[in-house]
PDB file of C-alpha atoms in Angstrom:
ATOM      1  CA  UNK A   1     148.298  54.804  25.888  1.00 40.00           C
ATOM      2  CA  UNK A   2     148.491  54.190  22.134  1.00 47.00           C
ATOM      3  CA  UNK A   3     145.575  55.499  20.090  1.00 50.00           C
ATOM      4  CA  UNK A   4     145.021  53.935  16.708  1.00 61.00           C
ATOM      5  CA  UNK A   5     143.238  55.833  13.931  1.00 74.00           C
ATOM      6  CA  UNK A   6     142.765  53.286  11.108  1.00 86.00           C
ATOM      7  CA  UNK A   7     141.977  54.720   7.683  1.00 93.00           C
ATOM      8  CA  UNK A   8     141.676  53.425   4.160  1.00 94.00           C
ATOM      9  CA  UNK A   9     140.924  54.195   0.531  1.00 94.00           C
ATOM     10  CA  UNK A  10     138.730  51.973  -1.663  1.00 94.00           C
ATOM     11  CA  UNK A  11     138.900  52.051  -5.459  1.00 93.00           C
ATOM     12  CA  UNK A  12     135.415  51.063  -6.588  1.00 86.00           C
ATOM     13  CA  UNK A  13     135.322  48.003  -8.826  1.00 74.00           C
ATOM     14  CA  UNK A  14     133.431  49.753 -11.620  1.00 71.00           C
ATOM     15  CA  UNK A  15     136.060  52.532 -11.746  1.00 77.00           C
ATOM     16  CA  UNK A  16     133.421  54.921 -10.445  1.00 80.00           C
ATOM     17  CA  UNK A  17     135.704  56.732  -8.024  1.00 92.00           C
ATOM     18  CA  UNK A  18     137.246  56.300  -4.588  1.00 95.00           C
ATOM     19  CA  UNK A  19     135.853  56.196  -1.059  1.00 95.00           C
ATOM     20  CA  UNK A  20     137.850  57.305   1.986  1.00 96.00           C
ATOM     21  CA  UNK A  21     136.877  55.563   5.214  1.00 93.00           C
ATOM     22  CA  UNK A  22     137.979  55.428   8.816  1.00 92.00           C
ATOM     23  CA  UNK A  23     139.476  58.177  10.945  1.00 92.00           C
ATOM     24  CA  UNK A  24     140.307  61.552   9.420  1.00 92.00           C
ATOM     25  CA  UNK A  25     142.908  62.008  12.192  1.00 89.00           C
ATOM     26  CA  UNK A  26     145.336  59.446  10.780  1.00 92.00           C
ATOM     27  CA  UNK A  27     148.214  61.796  10.000  1.00 92.00           C
ATOM     28  CA  UNK A  28     150.462  59.091   8.590  1.00 92.00           C
ATOM     29  CA  UNK A  29     147.736  58.052   6.142  1.00 94.00           C
ATOM     30  CA  UNK A  30     146.958  61.649   5.171  1.00 94.00           C
ATOM     31  CA  UNK A  31     150.629  62.546   4.676  1.00 95.00           C
ATOM     32  CA  UNK A  32     151.255  59.578   2.372  1.00 95.00           C
ATOM     33  CA  UNK A  33     148.148  60.031   0.227  1.00 95.00           C
ATOM     34  CA  UNK A  34     149.624  62.269  -2.458  1.00 96.00           C
ATOM     35  CA  UNK A  35     152.664  60.057  -3.019  1.00 97.00           C
ATOM     36  CA  UNK A  36     150.434  56.991  -3.153  1.00 96.00           C
ATOM     37  CA  UNK A  37     148.154  58.612  -5.712  1.00 96.00           C
ATOM     38  CA  UNK A  38     151.061  59.855  -7.854  1.00 96.00           C
ATOM     39  CA  UNK A  39     153.032  56.612  -7.815  1.00 97.00           C
ATOM     40  CA  UNK A  40     150.374  53.913  -7.624  1.00 95.00           C
ATOM     41  CA  UNK A  41     146.893  55.135  -8.497  1.00 95.00           C
ATOM     42  CA  UNK A  42     147.610  57.485 -11.401  1.00 95.00           C
ATOM     43  CA  UNK A  43     149.714  54.979 -13.414  1.00 95.00           C
ATOM     44  CA  UNK A  44     147.083  52.273 -12.825  1.00 94.00           C
ATOM     45  CA  UNK A  45     144.243  54.661 -13.719  1.00 93.00           C
ATOM     46  CA  UNK A  46     145.886  55.741 -16.957  1.00 92.00           C
ATOM     47  CA  UNK A  47     146.113  52.096 -18.038  1.00 92.00           C
ATOM     48  CA  UNK A  48     142.303  51.942 -18.008  1.00 91.00           C
ATOM     49  CA  UNK A  49     141.928  55.383 -19.673  1.00 92.00           C
ATOM     50  CA  UNK A  50     140.830  57.233 -16.534  1.00 92.00           C
ATOM     51  CA  UNK A  51     141.712  60.920 -16.479  1.00 93.00           C
ATOM     52  CA  UNK A  52     140.072  62.041 -13.232  1.00 94.00           C
ATOM     53  CA  UNK A  53     140.308  61.199  -9.554  1.00 95.00           C
ATOM     54  CA  UNK A  54     136.856  61.377  -7.950  1.00 95.00           C
ATOM     55  CA  UNK A  55     136.658  60.758  -4.227  1.00 96.00           C
ATOM     56  CA  UNK A  56     134.193  60.982  -1.346  1.00 96.00           C
ATOM     57  CA  UNK A  57     134.511  60.498   2.387  1.00 94.00           C
ATOM     58  CA  UNK A  58     132.314  58.224   4.475  1.00 88.00           C
ATOM     59  CA  UNK A  59     131.612  61.035   6.946  1.00 88.00           C
ATOM     60  CA  UNK A  60     131.581  64.847   6.909  1.00 89.00           C
ATOM     61  CA  UNK A  61     134.629  65.269   9.164  1.00 91.00           C
ATOM     62  CA  UNK A  62     136.833  63.943   6.366  1.00 93.00           C
ATOM     63  CA  UNK A  63     135.785  66.661   3.904  1.00 95.00           C
ATOM     64  CA  UNK A  64     138.083  69.344   5.298  1.00 94.00           C
ATOM     65  CA  UNK A  65     140.990  66.868   5.335  1.00 94.00           C
ATOM     66  CA  UNK A  66     140.427  65.915   1.685  1.00 96.00           C
ATOM     67  CA  UNK A  67     140.274  69.588   0.723  1.00 95.00           C
ATOM     68  CA  UNK A  68     143.477  70.323   2.632  1.00 95.00           C
ATOM     69  CA  UNK A  69     145.488  67.322   1.411  1.00 95.00           C
ATOM     70  CA  UNK A  70     144.611  67.958  -2.264  1.00 96.00           C
ATOM     71  CA  UNK A  71     144.493  71.771  -2.254  1.00 94.00           C
ATOM     72  CA  UNK A  72     147.485  72.000  -4.622  1.00 94.00           C
ATOM     73  CA  UNK A  73     145.774  69.885  -7.304  1.00 94.00           C
ATOM     74  CA  UNK A  74     143.203  72.418  -8.621  1.00 93.00           C
ATOM     75  CA  UNK A  75     140.610  70.556  -6.601  1.00 96.00           C
ATOM     76  CA  UNK A  76     136.981  70.765  -7.630  1.00 96.00           C
ATOM     77  CA  UNK A  77     133.948  69.653  -5.635  1.00 96.00           C
ATOM     78  CA  UNK A  78     130.245  68.983  -6.038  1.00 96.00           C
ATOM     79  CA  UNK A  79     127.247  68.252  -3.844  1.00 96.00           C
ATOM     80  CA  UNK A  80     125.551  64.890  -4.335  1.00 96.00           C
ATOM     81  CA  UNK A  81     121.952  64.138  -3.331  1.00 96.00           C
ATOM     82  CA  UNK A  82     120.928  60.656  -2.194  1.00 96.00           C
ATOM     83  CA  UNK A  83     117.325  59.462  -2.488  1.00 97.00           C
ATOM     84  CA  UNK A  84     115.513  56.283  -1.534  1.00 96.00           C
ATOM     85  CA  UNK A  85     111.937  55.212  -2.172  1.00 93.00           C
ATOM     86  CA  UNK A  86     109.743  53.708   0.537  1.00 86.00           C
ATOM     87  CA  UNK A  87     106.768  51.451  -0.192  1.00 84.00           C
ATOM     88  CA  UNK A  88     104.116  54.020   0.686  1.00 90.00           C
ATOM     89  CA  UNK A  89     105.755  56.948  -1.100  1.00 94.00           C
ATOM     90  CA  UNK A  90     105.554  55.793  -4.709  1.00 94.00           C
ATOM     91  CA  UNK A  91     103.448  58.152  -6.827  1.00 93.00           C
ATOM     92  CA  UNK A  92     102.144  55.814  -9.510  1.00 89.00           C
ATOM     93  CA  UNK A  93      99.718  58.387 -10.852  1.00 89.00           C
ATOM     94  CA  UNK A  94     102.541  60.423 -12.378  1.00 87.00           C
ATOM     95  CA  UNK A  95     103.467  57.946 -15.127  1.00 90.00           C
ATOM     96  CA  UNK A  96     103.723  59.973 -18.349  1.00 88.00           C
ATOM     97  CA  UNK A  97     102.024  58.903 -21.572  1.00 87.00           C
ATOM     98  CA  UNK A  98     104.641  57.526 -23.951  1.00 82.00           C
ATOM     99  CA  UNK A  99     104.487  58.516 -27.600  1.00 83.00           C
ATOM    100  CA  UNK A 100     103.641  55.812 -30.128  1.00 81.00           C
ATOM    101  CA  UNK A 101     107.072  56.095 -31.758  1.00 81.00           C
ATOM    102  CA  UNK A 102     108.580  54.360 -28.696  1.00 85.00           C
ATOM    103  CA  UNK A 103     108.135  50.849 -27.327  1.00 82.00           C
ATOM    104  CA  UNK A 104     108.913  49.839 -23.757  1.00 85.00           C
ATOM    105  CA  UNK A 105     110.634  46.449 -23.310  1.00 80.00           C
ATOM    106  CA  UNK A 106     112.091  44.686 -20.289  1.00 82.00           C
ATOM    107  CA  UNK A 107     115.657  43.649 -21.092  1.00 76.00           C
ATOM    108  CA  UNK A 108     116.017  39.860 -20.945  1.00 78.00           C
ATOM    109  CA  UNK A 109     118.282  37.161 -22.335  1.00 76.00           C
ATOM    110  CA  UNK A 110     115.600  36.012 -24.762  1.00 74.00           C
ATOM    111  CA  UNK A 111     115.105  39.548 -26.024  1.00 72.00           C
ATOM    112  CA  UNK A 112     118.809  39.955 -26.698  1.00 71.00           C
ATOM    113  CA  UNK A 113     119.275  36.472 -28.217  1.00 74.00           C
ATOM    114  CA  UNK A 114     116.162  36.747 -30.424  1.00 71.00           C
ATOM    115  CA  UNK A 115     116.366  32.994 -31.065  1.00 73.00           C
ATOM    116  CA  UNK A 116     112.712  32.761 -32.018  1.00 72.00           C
ATOM    117  CA  UNK A 117     113.128  35.633 -34.503  1.00 71.00           C
ATOM    118  CA  UNK A 118     110.200  37.424 -32.879  1.00 67.00           C
ATOM    119  CA  UNK A 119     112.006  40.693 -33.576  1.00 64.00           C
ATOM    120  CA  UNK A 120     112.095  40.949 -37.346  1.00 66.00           C
ATOM    121  CA  UNK A 121     114.042  44.198 -37.358  1.00 61.00           C
ATOM    122  CA  UNK A 122     116.991  43.007 -35.255  1.00 57.00           C
ATOM    123  CA  UNK A 123     118.768  46.312 -35.906  1.00 61.00           C
ATOM    124  CA  UNK A 124     116.311  47.796 -33.403  1.00 56.00           C
ATOM    125  CA  UNK A 125     118.408  46.260 -30.647  1.00 57.00           C
ATOM    126  CA  UNK A 126     121.246  48.527 -31.767  1.00 56.00           C
ATOM    127  CA  UNK A 127     118.972  51.568 -31.586  1.00 78.00           C
ATOM    128  CA  UNK A 128     117.888  51.600 -27.953  1.00 80.00           C
ATOM    129  CA  UNK A 129     117.405  55.256 -27.052  1.00 86.00           C
ATOM    130  CA  UNK A 130     116.948  55.075 -23.267  1.00 91.00           C
ATOM    131  CA  UNK A 131     117.840  52.526 -20.583  1.00 90.00           C
ATOM    132  CA  UNK A 132     117.258  52.147 -16.848  1.00 93.00           C
ATOM    133  CA  UNK A 133     119.319  49.505 -15.052  1.00 92.00           C
ATOM    134  CA  UNK A 134     120.690  48.558 -11.637  1.00 94.00           C
ATOM    135  CA  UNK A 135     124.080  50.215 -11.894  1.00 89.00           C
ATOM    136  CA  UNK A 136     125.057  48.804  -8.502  1.00 89.00           C
ATOM    137  CA  UNK A 137     123.514  46.296  -6.106  1.00 92.00           C
ATOM    138  CA  UNK A 138     124.270  45.765  -2.403  1.00 91.00           C
ATOM    139  CA  UNK A 139     122.022  43.251  -0.638  1.00 94.00           C
ATOM    140  CA  UNK A 140     118.503  44.417  -1.577  1.00 94.00           C
ATOM    141  CA  UNK A 141     119.499  47.993  -2.409  1.00 95.00           C
ATOM    142  CA  UNK A 142     119.512  48.755  -6.138  1.00 96.00           C
ATOM    143  CA  UNK A 143     121.213  51.885  -7.422  1.00 95.00           C
ATOM    144  CA  UNK A 144     119.439  53.328 -10.450  1.00 95.00           C
ATOM    145  CA  UNK A 145     121.299  54.291 -13.610  1.00 94.00           C
ATOM    146  CA  UNK A 146     119.339  55.981 -16.403  1.00 94.00           C
ATOM    147  CA  UNK A 147     120.763  57.086 -19.726  1.00 92.00           C
ATOM    148  CA  UNK A 148     118.956  58.602 -22.690  1.00 92.00           C
ATOM    149  CA  UNK A 149     120.510  59.427 -26.050  1.00 88.00           C
ATOM    150  CA  UNK A 150     120.693  63.205 -26.397  1.00 90.00           C
ATOM    151  CA  UNK A 151     118.473  63.352 -29.480  1.00 89.00           C
ATOM    152  CA  UNK A 152     115.651  61.684 -27.518  1.00 91.00           C
ATOM    153  CA  UNK A 153     115.929  63.641 -24.278  1.00 91.00           C
ATOM    154  CA  UNK A 154     113.063  65.834 -23.116  1.00 90.00           C
ATOM    155  CA  UNK A 155     110.385  63.296 -24.129  1.00 91.00           C
ATOM    156  CA  UNK A 156     109.673  61.812 -20.680  1.00 92.00           C
ATOM    157  CA  UNK A 157     111.509  58.583 -21.519  1.00 94.00           C
ATOM    158  CA  UNK A 158     113.667  58.646 -18.370  1.00 94.00           C
ATOM    159  CA  UNK A 159     110.617  59.296 -16.204  1.00 94.00           C
ATOM    160  CA  UNK A 160     108.683  56.472 -17.855  1.00 94.00           C
ATOM    161  CA  UNK A 161     111.541  54.009 -17.378  1.00 95.00           C
ATOM    162  CA  UNK A 162     112.045  55.111 -13.779  1.00 95.00           C
ATOM    163  CA  UNK A 163     108.403  54.353 -13.010  1.00 95.00           C
ATOM    164  CA  UNK A 164     108.620  50.835 -14.422  1.00 95.00           C
ATOM    165  CA  UNK A 165     111.950  50.242 -12.690  1.00 95.00           C
ATOM    166  CA  UNK A 166     110.495  51.365  -9.344  1.00 96.00           C
ATOM    167  CA  UNK A 167     107.459  49.120  -9.820  1.00 95.00           C
ATOM    168  CA  UNK A 168     109.853  46.186 -10.327  1.00 94.00           C
ATOM    169  CA  UNK A 169     111.722  47.140  -7.150  1.00 95.00           C
ATOM    170  CA  UNK A 170     108.525  47.352  -5.095  1.00 95.00           C
ATOM    171  CA  UNK A 171     107.326  44.006  -6.440  1.00 94.00           C
ATOM    172  CA  UNK A 172     110.581  42.326  -5.376  1.00 94.00           C
ATOM    173  CA  UNK A 173     110.980  44.207  -2.065  1.00 94.00           C
ATOM    174  CA  UNK A 174     114.110  45.925  -3.315  1.00 95.00           C
ATOM    175  CA  UNK A 175     115.102  49.367  -2.059  1.00 95.00           C
ATOM    176  CA  UNK A 176     115.452  51.776  -4.968  1.00 96.00           C
ATOM    177  CA  UNK A 177     118.461  54.091  -4.494  1.00 96.00           C
ATOM    178  CA  UNK A 178     118.847  57.263  -6.550  1.00 96.00           C
ATOM    179  CA  UNK A 179     121.702  59.722  -6.368  1.00 95.00           C
ATOM    180  CA  UNK A 180     122.580  62.701  -8.515  1.00 95.00           C
ATOM    181  CA  UNK A 181     124.489  65.962  -8.427  1.00 96.00           C
ATOM    182  CA  UNK A 182     122.719  68.855  -6.758  1.00 96.00           C
ATOM    183  CA  UNK A 183     122.971  70.791 -10.028  1.00 95.00           C
ATOM    184  CA  UNK A 184     121.190  68.051 -12.006  1.00 94.00           C
ATOM    185  CA  UNK A 185     117.724  69.602 -11.812  1.00 94.00           C
ATOM    186  CA  UNK A 186     116.052  67.241 -14.360  1.00 92.00           C
ATOM    187  CA  UNK A 187     117.183  64.180 -12.368  1.00 94.00           C
ATOM    188  CA  UNK A 188     116.019  65.725  -9.092  1.00 96.00           C
ATOM    189  CA  UNK A 189     112.637  66.569 -10.632  1.00 94.00           C
ATOM    190  CA  UNK A 190     112.093  62.986 -11.833  1.00 94.00           C
ATOM    191  CA  UNK A 191     113.090  61.460  -8.489  1.00 96.00           C
ATOM    192  CA  UNK A 192     110.871  63.726  -6.415  1.00 96.00           C
ATOM    193  CA  UNK A 193     107.920  63.475  -8.803  1.00 95.00           C
ATOM    194  CA  UNK A 194     107.969  59.696  -8.464  1.00 95.00           C
ATOM    195  CA  UNK A 195     108.118  59.844  -4.674  1.00 96.00           C
ATOM    196  CA  UNK A 196     111.783  59.479  -3.762  1.00 97.00           C
ATOM    197  CA  UNK A 197     112.835  61.168  -0.523  1.00 96.00           C
ATOM    198  CA  UNK A 198     116.118  63.066  -0.229  1.00 96.00           C
ATOM    199  CA  UNK A 199     117.779  61.236   2.683  1.00 95.00           C
ATOM    200  CA  UNK A 200     121.102  63.092   2.832  1.00 94.00           C
ATOM    201  CA  UNK A 201     123.778  64.956   0.876  1.00 94.00           C
ATOM    202  CA  UNK A 202     127.499  64.356   0.589  1.00 94.00           C
ATOM    203  CA  UNK A 203     130.373  66.255  -0.986  1.00 96.00           C
ATOM    204  CA  UNK A 204     132.505  64.770  -3.752  1.00 96.00           C
ATOM    205  CA  UNK A 205     135.966  65.959  -4.791  1.00 96.00           C
ATOM    206  CA  UNK A 206     137.765  65.690  -8.099  1.00 96.00           C
ATOM    207  CA  UNK A 207     140.993  66.572  -9.867  1.00 96.00           C
ATOM    208  CA  UNK A 208     142.437  65.650 -13.237  1.00 94.00           C
ATOM    209  CA  UNK A 209     145.580  63.609 -13.820  1.00 88.00           C
TER     210      UNK A 209
END
């Protein structure tokens, strides 16, 4: 009897890492990985200015295989938390009060085009200090990406944006998806304060080129 153990490696389209899938018992696949990475992936990655390989498995059994196959590459790892928000869990009473020096705007084509010249100080569009967007979308699941300029961090801007983003998701019956490193305590605090539930963890692996 012939037993097949199909396996694969996906390079995410936004250059946000690699996902291993399928059987961890595919010895032929595992044995060829390093040569494939050295000869195919690394040259292609360098062309787009990537300096790190970041990979995750689609199940826990693959973790030990990844660690073993790449043990000679000064392999690092991290624990990633995954959160989702259910309709009844949203804590709308935790919206922080935003200081008057900031203005909250929903990004739209008309805002960016400014064809009606409603924004007199157009330079403001080049001075956005915090954004919250759908970094990835799969069906009705929206992955949240929040970024705040360092000089404006610690002023509840990320939490404020997250609240408004979540409200938009709930209104449109989208599932808000939040993931962050286990060491990212500020991100964890925001997610849990809003009502996100930690659904599971996974381990990520990395090495430099």
